[in-house]
Tab-separated table of C-alpha atoms in Angstrom:
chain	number	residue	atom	x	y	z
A	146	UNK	CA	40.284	-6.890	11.803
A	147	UNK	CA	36.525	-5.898	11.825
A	148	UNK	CA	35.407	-2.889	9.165
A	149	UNK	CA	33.357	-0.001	10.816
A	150	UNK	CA	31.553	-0.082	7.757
A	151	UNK	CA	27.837	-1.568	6.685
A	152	UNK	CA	27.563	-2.971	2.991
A	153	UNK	CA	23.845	-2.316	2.014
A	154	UNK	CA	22.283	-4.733	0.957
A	155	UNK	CA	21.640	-3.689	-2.745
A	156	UNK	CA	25.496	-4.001	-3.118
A	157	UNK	CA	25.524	-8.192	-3.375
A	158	UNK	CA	26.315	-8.917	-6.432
A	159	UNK	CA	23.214	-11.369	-7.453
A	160	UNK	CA	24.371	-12.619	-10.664
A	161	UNK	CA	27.585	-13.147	-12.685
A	162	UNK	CA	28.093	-10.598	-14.679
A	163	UNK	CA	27.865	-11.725	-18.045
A	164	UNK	CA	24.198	-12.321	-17.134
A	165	UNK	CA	23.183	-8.478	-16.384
A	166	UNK	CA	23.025	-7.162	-19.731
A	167	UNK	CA	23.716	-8.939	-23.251
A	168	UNK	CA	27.613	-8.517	-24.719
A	169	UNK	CA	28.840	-8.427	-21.776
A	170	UNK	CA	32.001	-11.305	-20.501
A	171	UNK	CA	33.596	-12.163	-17.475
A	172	UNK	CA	35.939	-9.424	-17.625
A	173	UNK	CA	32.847	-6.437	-17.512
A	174	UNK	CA	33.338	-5.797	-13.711
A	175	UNK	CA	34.934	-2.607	-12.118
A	176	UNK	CA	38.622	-2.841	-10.566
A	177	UNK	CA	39.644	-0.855	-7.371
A	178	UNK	CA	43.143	0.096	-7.053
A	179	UNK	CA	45.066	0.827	-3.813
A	180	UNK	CA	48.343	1.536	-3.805
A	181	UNK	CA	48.943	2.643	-0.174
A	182	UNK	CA	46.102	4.845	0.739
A	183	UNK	CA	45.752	5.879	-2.963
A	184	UNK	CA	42.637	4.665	-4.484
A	185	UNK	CA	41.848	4.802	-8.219
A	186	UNK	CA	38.776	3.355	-10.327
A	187	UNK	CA	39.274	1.207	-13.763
A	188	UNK	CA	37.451	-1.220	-15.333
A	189	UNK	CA	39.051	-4.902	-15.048
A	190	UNK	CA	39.640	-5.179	-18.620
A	191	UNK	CA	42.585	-1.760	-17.907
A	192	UNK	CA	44.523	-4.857	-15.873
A	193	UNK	CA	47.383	-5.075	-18.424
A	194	UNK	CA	48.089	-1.622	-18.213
A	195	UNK	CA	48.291	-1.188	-14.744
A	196	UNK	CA	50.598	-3.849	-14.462
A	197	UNK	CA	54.096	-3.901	-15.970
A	198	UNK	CA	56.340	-6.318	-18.063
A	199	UNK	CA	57.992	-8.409	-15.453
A	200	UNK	CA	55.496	-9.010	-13.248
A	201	UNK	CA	54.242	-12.225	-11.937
A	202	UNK	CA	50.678	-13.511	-11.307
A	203	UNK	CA	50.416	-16.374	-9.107
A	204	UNK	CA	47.219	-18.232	-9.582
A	205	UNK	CA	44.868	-20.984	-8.196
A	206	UNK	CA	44.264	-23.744	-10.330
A	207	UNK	CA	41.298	-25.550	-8.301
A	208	UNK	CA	38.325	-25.541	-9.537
A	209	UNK	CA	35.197	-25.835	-8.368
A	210	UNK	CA	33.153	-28.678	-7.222
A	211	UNK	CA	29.643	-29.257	-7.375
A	212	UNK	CA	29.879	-29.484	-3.545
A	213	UNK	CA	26.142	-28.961	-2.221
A	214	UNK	CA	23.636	-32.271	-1.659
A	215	UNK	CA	20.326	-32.393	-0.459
A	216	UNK	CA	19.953	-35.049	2.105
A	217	UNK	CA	17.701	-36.439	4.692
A	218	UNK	CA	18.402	-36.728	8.645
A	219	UNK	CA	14.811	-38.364	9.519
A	220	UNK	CA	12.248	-36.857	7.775
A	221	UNK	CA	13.796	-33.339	7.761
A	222	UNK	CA	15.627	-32.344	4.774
A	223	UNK	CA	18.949	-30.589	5.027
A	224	UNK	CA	22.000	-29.932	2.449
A	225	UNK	CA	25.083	-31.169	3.140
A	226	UNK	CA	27.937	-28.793	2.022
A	227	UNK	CA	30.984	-30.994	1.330
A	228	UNK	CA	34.349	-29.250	2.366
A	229	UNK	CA	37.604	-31.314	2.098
A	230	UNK	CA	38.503	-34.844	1.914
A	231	UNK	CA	40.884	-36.282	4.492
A	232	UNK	CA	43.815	-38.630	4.333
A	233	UNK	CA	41.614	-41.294	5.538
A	234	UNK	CA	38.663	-40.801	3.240
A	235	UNK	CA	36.476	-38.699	5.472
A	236	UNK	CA	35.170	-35.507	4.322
A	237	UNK	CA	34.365	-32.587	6.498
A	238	UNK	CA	31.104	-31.487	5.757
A	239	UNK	CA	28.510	-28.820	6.971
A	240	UNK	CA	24.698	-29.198	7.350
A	241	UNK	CA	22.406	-26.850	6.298
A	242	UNK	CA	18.763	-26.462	6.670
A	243	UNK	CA	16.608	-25.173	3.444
A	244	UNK	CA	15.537	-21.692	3.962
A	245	UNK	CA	12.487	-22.377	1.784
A	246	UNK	CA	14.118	-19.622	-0.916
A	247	UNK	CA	16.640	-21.744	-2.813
A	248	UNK	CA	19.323	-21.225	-0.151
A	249	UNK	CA	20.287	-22.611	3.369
A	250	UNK	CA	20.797	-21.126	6.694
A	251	UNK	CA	22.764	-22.238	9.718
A	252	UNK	CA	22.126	-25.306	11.307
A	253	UNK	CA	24.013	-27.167	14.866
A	254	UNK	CA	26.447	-29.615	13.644
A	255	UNK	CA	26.452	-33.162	15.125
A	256	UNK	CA	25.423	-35.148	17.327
A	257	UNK	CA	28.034	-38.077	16.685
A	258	UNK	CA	26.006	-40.402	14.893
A	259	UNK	CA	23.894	-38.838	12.931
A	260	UNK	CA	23.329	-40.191	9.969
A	261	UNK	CA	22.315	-38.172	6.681
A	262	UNK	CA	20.674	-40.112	3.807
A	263	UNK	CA	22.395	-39.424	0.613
A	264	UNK	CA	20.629	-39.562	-3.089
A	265	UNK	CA	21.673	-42.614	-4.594
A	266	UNK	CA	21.447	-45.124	-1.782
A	267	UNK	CA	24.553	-44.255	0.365
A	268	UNK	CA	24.351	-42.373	3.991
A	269	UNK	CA	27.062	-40.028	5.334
A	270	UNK	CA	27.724	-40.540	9.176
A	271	UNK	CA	28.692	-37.615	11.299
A	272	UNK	CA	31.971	-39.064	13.810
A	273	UNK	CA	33.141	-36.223	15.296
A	274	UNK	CA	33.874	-32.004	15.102
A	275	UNK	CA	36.505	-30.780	12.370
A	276	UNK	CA	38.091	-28.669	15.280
A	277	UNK	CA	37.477	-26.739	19.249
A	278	UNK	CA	36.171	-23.853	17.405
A	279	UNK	CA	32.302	-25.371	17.524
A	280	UNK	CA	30.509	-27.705	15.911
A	281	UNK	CA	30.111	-26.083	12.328
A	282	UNK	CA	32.004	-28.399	10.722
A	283	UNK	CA	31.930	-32.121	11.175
A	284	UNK	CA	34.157	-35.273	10.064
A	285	UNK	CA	31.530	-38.067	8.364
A	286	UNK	CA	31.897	-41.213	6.436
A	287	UNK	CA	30.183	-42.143	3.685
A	288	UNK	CA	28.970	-45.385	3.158
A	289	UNK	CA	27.037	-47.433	-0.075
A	290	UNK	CA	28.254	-44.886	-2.211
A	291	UNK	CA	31.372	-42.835	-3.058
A	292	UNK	CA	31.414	-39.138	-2.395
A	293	UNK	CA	32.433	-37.554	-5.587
A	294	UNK	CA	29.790	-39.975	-7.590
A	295	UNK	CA	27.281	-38.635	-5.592
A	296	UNK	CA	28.755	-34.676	-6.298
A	297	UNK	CA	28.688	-35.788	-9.510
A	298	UNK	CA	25.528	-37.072	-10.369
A	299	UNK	CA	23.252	-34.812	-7.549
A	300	UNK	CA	25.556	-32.116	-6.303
A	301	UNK	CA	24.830	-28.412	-7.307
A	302	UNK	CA	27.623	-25.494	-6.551
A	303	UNK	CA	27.196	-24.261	-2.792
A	304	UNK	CA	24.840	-21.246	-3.262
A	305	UNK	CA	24.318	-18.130	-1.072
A	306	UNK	CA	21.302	-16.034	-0.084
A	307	UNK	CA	22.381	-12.983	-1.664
A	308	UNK	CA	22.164	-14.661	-5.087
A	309	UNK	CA	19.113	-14.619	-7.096
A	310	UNK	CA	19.197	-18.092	-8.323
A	311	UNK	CA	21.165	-21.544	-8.887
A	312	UNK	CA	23.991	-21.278	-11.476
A	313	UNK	CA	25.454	-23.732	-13.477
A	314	UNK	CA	28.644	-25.245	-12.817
A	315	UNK	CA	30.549	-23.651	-15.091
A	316	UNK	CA	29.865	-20.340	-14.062
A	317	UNK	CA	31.965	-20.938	-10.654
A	318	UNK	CA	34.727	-22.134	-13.057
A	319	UNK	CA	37.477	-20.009	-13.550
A	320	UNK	CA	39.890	-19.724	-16.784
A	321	UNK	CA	42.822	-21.568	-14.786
A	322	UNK	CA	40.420	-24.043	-13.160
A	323	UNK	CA	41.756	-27.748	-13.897
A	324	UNK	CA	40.524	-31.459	-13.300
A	325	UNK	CA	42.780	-32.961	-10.167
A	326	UNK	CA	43.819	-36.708	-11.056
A	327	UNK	CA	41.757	-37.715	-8.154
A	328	UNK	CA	38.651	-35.594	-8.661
A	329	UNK	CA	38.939	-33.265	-5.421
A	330	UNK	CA	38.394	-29.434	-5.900
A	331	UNK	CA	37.522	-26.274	-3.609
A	332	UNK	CA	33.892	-26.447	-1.794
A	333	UNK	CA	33.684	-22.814	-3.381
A	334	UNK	CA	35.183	-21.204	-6.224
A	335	UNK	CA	37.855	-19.301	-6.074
A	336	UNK	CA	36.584	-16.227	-7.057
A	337	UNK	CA	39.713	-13.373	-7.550
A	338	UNK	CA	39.956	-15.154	-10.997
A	339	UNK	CA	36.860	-15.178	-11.925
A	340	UNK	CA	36.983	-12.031	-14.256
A	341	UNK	CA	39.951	-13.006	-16.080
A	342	UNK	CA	39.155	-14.228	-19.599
A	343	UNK	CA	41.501	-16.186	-22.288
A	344	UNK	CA	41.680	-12.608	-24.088
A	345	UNK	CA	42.832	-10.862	-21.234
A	346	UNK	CA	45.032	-13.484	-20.072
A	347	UNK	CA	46.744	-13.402	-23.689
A	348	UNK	CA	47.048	-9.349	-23.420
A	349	UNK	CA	48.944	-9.909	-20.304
A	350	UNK	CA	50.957	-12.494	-21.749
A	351	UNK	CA	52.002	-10.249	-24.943
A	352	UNK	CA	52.813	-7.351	-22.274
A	353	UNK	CA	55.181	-9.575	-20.415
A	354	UNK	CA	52.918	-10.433	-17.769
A	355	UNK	CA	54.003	-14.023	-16.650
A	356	UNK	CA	52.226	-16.566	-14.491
A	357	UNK	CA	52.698	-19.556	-11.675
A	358	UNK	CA	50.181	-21.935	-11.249
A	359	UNK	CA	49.258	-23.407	-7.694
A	360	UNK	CA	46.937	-25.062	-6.048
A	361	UNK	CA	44.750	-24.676	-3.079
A	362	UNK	CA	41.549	-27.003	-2.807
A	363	UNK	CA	39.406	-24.040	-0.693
A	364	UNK	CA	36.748	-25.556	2.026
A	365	UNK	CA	33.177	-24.082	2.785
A	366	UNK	CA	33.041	-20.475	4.364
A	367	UNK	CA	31.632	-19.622	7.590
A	368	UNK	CA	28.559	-17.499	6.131
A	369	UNK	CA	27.392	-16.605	9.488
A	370	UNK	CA	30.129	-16.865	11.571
A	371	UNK	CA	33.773	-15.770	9.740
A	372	UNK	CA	35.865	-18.195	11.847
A	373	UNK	CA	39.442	-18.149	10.679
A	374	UNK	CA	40.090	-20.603	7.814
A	375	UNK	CA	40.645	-24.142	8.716
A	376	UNK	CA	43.530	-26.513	7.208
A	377	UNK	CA	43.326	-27.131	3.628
A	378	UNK	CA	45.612	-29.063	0.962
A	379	UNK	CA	47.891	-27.413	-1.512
A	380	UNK	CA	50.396	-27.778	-3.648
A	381	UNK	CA	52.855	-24.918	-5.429
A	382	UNK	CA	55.281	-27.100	-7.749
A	383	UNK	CA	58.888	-26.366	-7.841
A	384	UNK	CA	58.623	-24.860	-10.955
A	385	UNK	CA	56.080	-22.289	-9.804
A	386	UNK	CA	58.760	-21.974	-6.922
A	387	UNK	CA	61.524	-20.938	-9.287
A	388	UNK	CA	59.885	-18.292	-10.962
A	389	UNK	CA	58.199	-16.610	-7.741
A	390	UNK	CA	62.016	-16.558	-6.579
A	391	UNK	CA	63.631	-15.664	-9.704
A	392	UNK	CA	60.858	-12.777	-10.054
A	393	UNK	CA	61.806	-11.869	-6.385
A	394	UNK	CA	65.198	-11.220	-6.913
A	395	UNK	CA	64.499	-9.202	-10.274
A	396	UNK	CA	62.973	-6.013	-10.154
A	397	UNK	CA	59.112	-7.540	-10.750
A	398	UNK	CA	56.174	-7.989	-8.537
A	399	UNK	CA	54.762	-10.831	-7.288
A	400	UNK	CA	50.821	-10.334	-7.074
A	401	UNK	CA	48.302	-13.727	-5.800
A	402	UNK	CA	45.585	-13.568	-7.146
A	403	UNK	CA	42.996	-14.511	-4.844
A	404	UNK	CA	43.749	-15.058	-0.661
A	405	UNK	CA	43.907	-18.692	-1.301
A	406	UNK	CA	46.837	-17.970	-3.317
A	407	UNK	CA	48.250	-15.982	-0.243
A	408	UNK	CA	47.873	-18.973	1.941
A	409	UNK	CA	49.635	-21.630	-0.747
A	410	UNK	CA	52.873	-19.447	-1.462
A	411	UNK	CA	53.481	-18.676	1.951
A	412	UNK	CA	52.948	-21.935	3.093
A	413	UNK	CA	55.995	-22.874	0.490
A	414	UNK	CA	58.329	-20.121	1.809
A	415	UNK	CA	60.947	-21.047	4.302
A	416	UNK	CA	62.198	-19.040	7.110
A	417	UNK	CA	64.533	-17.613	4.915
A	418	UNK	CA	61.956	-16.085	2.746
A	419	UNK	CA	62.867	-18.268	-0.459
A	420	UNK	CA	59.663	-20.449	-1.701
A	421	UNK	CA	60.409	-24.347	-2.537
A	422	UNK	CA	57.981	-26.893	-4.183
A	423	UNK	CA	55.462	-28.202	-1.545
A	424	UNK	CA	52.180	-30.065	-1.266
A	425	UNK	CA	50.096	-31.405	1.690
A	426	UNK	CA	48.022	-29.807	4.478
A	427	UNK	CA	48.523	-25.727	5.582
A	428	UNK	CA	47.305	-24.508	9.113
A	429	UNK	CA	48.522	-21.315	7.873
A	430	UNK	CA	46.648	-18.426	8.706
A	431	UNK	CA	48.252	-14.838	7.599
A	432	UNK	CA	47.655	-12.486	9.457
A	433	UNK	CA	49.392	-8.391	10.361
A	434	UNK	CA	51.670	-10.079	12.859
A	435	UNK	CA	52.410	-12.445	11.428
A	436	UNK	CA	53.134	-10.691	7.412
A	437	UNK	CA	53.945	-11.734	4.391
A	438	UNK	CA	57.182	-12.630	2.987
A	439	UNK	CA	56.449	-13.732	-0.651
A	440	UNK	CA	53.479	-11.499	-2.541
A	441	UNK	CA	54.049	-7.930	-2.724
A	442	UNK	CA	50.712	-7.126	-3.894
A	443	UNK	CA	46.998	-9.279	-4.292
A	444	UNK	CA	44.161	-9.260	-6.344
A	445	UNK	CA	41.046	-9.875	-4.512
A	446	UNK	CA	37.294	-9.943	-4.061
A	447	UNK	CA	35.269	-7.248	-1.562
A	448	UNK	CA	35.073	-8.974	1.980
A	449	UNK	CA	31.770	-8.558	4.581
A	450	UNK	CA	33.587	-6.172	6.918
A	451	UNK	CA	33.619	-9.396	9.703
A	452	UNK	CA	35.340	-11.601	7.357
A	453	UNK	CA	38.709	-12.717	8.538
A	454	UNK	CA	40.225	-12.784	5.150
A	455	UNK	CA	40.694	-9.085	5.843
A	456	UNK	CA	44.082	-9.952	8.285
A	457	UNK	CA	45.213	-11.296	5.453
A	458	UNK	CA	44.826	-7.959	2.960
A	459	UNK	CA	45.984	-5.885	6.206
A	460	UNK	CA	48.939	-8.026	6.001
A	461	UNK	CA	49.747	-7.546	2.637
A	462	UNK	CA	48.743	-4.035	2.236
A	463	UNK	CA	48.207	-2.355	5.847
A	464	UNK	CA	45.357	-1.270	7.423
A	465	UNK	CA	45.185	2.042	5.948
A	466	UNK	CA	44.986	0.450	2.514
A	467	UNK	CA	42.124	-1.389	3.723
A	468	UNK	CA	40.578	1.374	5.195
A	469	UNK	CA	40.177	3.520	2.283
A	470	UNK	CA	39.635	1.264	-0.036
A	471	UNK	CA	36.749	0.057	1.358
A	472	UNK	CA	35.488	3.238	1.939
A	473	UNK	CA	35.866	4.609	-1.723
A	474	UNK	CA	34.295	0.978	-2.506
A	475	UNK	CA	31.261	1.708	-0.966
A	476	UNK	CA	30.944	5.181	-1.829
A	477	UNK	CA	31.302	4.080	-5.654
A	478	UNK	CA	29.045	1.877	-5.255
A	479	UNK	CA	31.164	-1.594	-6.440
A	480	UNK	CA	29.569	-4.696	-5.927
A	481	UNK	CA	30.921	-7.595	-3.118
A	482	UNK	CA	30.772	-11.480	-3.006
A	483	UNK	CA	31.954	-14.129	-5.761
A	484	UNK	CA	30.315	-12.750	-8.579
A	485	UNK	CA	31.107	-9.103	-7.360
A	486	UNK	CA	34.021	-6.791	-8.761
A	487	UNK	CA	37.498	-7.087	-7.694
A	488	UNK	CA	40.112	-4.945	-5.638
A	489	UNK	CA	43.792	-4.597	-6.529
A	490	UNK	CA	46.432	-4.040	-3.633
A	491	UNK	CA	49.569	-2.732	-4.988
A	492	UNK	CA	52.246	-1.716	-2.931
A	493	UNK	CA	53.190	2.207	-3.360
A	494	UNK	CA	56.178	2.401	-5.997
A	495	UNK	CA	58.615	4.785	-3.196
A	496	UNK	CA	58.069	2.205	-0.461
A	497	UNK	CA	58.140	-0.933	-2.798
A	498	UNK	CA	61.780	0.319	-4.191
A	499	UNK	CA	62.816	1.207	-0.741
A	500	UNK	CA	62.167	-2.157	0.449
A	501	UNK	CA	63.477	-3.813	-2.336
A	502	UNK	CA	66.830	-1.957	-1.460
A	503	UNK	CA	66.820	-2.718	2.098
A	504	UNK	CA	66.130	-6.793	2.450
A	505	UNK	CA	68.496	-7.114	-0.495
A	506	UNK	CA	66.071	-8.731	-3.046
C-alpha cells in the first residue's frame, strides 16, 4: 500500500514533545481518530474517554537500546546500527556513513569480510546478508569485546535526519519499557507508547481500561528503502493470552498499541483464532490478505506514505480508514515519526457489533 500523499517536510516532528514548550509531558500530542472513514481530532490526554470500561490495551514492553556505534572500516568512519541478536550470538547490523549533520545516510552492506573496528578494542566482522532482499542488513560477529558492553558504554539511540539533535536514552523509553534478563531490546523504540504517561495509564486503569503486556524486540527500519519487516523475537505470556481471549469473547475491544504489538499477538493466535502463550522468532508479516484475527482496533504513529507498516493498518482498519485519515492528518497539520502524534483506528460501533454477532465471539 503506497499513500498518494506528500508529507512536507515541516511536518517531522524534530523533538519530543515535552521539549517544545515548558509544562508540557509526554502525553501533550494530538490524537486522530478513525472509526471507519470517520475522522475526529482530540488531544491524547481525551484517551480514557474515548475508550470504554472493558477494553483491553495490549502493549510492548521492549525498550529501547542504545543501538547506534561509531566505528571504523579503514580509515573511513561509519555507524553501525545494531538490529537483533541471533541464536548463535551474531547480530544483524546495518552500516551507515556520517552525513556530516549528526545523522547517517545509506551505505552498501558487505563485502563478507569486512571488518568494522569497534570502541573499546573489539571488531565486528560482516559474514554474510540477513536475507535475498539486498544487502542492507548483514550478519557479523563480534570479537575482543561483547556487544551489549560496547552499547553500553559507547552506543547512542539510532537517530534520524529529521530530528534536530541527539536525545538521551531515556527519552526513547516508554512507560512499559522493561530490562530483559539478558540485556536485548528493540534497535528503535517503540514509539505508539510513547505518549502514555503513569497518570494517564492510572486514569485508564480507574475507568476499567485493562492491559496485556508483550514483547517484541523491534530491529532497525529501512529509512530509505521500507522493505517489509524482517524476523524478530517475541514473546506474549500465557497470561497476556488469557485475557486477550477472555476480552474476545466478552463484549470489549482489543486495541495494540503500536504495529509491533500487531505482529506479537498474531503471531500467538492459532488457526482457530484463539491466542496461546508463545515466544521465539515471527516471519509474520500482516498484511490486507492476509487480516487480522486478534486486535480489533490499533493505536499507532503517522507512517511516510511508502512505509509498509501501512498493510498492516489497512488490515486492521481498511483502506478507506487509511485514506482519510491521512488526509485529515495532513490537512490538520499533525506531526509524523517517533516523536510525532499518534492515530487511533477504531472499528465503527454498527460493523464491530455485527461482526461480533456473526463469528460468534
Amino acid at each position: 500500500m503506497t499513500l498518494a500523499v506528500r508529507v512536507p517536510e515541516e511536518l517531522s516532528a524534530r523533538v519530543p514533545v515535552e521539549q517544545r514548550a515548558p509544562g508540557l509531558d509526554r502525553d501533550a500530542v494530538r490524537l486522530l481518530v478513525s472509526r471507519g472513514a470517520r475522522v475526529s481530532h482530540h488531544a491524547f490526554v481525551e484517551l480514557p474517554r474515548l475508550l470504554r470500561a472493558g477494553d483491553l490495551l495490549v502493549v510492548n514492553t521492549s525498550a529501547t537500546l542504545a543501538a547506534a556505534v561509531d566505528g571504523w572500516v579503514g580509515h573511513a568512519r561509519v555507524v553501525v546500527h545494531f538490529s537483533t541478536c541471533g541464536d548463535d550470538g551474531r547480530w544483524a547490523v546495518e552500516l551507515r556513513e556520517p552525513d556530516g549533520r549528526g545523522t547517517t545516510r545509506a551505505r552498501g552492506g558487505g563485502p563478507e569480510g569486512t571488518e568494522v573496528r569497534l570502541p573499546g578494542g573489539g571488531v565486528l566482522v560482516l559474514e554474510e546478508p540477513l536475507g535475498a532482499r539486498g544487502g542492507r542488513l548483514w550478519w557479523g560477529r563480534a570479537c575482543g569485546a561483547g556487544v551489549l558492553g560496547v552499547l553500553r558504554d559507547h552506543g547512542r539511540p539510532i537517530r534520524y535526519s529529521y530530528t534536530e539533535r541527539d536525545q538521551d536514552l531515556s527519552a526513547h523509553q516508554t512507560v512499559f519499557a522493561l530490562p530483559s534478563a539478558d540485556g536485548a531490546g528493540s534497535a528503535e523504540m517503540p514509539s505508539a507508547a510513547r505518549p502514555f504517561t503513569h497518570r494517564l495509564v492510572a486514569e485508564l486503569v480507574s475507568r476499567g481500561v485493562q492491559f496485556a503486556p508483550v514483547m517484541l524486540h523491534t530491529g532497525v527500519a529501512s529509512a530509505e528503502a521500507h522493505e517489509p519487516p524482517y524476523p524478530e523475537r517475541f514473546a506474549v505470556p500465557a497470561a497476556s493470552a488469557r485475557l486477550i481471549n477472555a476480552v474476545r469473547a466478552g463484549d470489549g475491544r482489543v486495541i495494540a498499541v503500536g504495529t509491533t504489538a500487531v505482529r506479537a499477538v498474531e503471531s500467538a493466535a492459532g488457526p482457530d483464532g484463539v491466542v496461546r502463550g508463545a515466544a521465539g522468532w515471527t516471519d509474520l508479516v500482516v498484511t490486507p490478505e492476509r487480516g487480522v484475527c486478534v486486535v480489533d482496533g490499533l493505536l499507532t504513529g503517522l507512517h511516510e506514505p511508502e512505509a509498509s507498516h501501512l498493510l498492516m493498518l489497512e488490515a486492521v482498519a481498511g483502506r478507506a480508514a487509511i485514506d482519510r485519515g491521512y488526509e485529515a492528518a495532513l490537512r490538520a497539520r499533525y506531526l509524523w515519526h517517533e516523536f510525532g502524534d499518534v492515530h487511533l483506528l477504531l472499528p465503527e460501533e454498527g460493523a464491530y457489533a455485527e461482526q461480533r454477532t456473526d463469528d460468534g465471539r
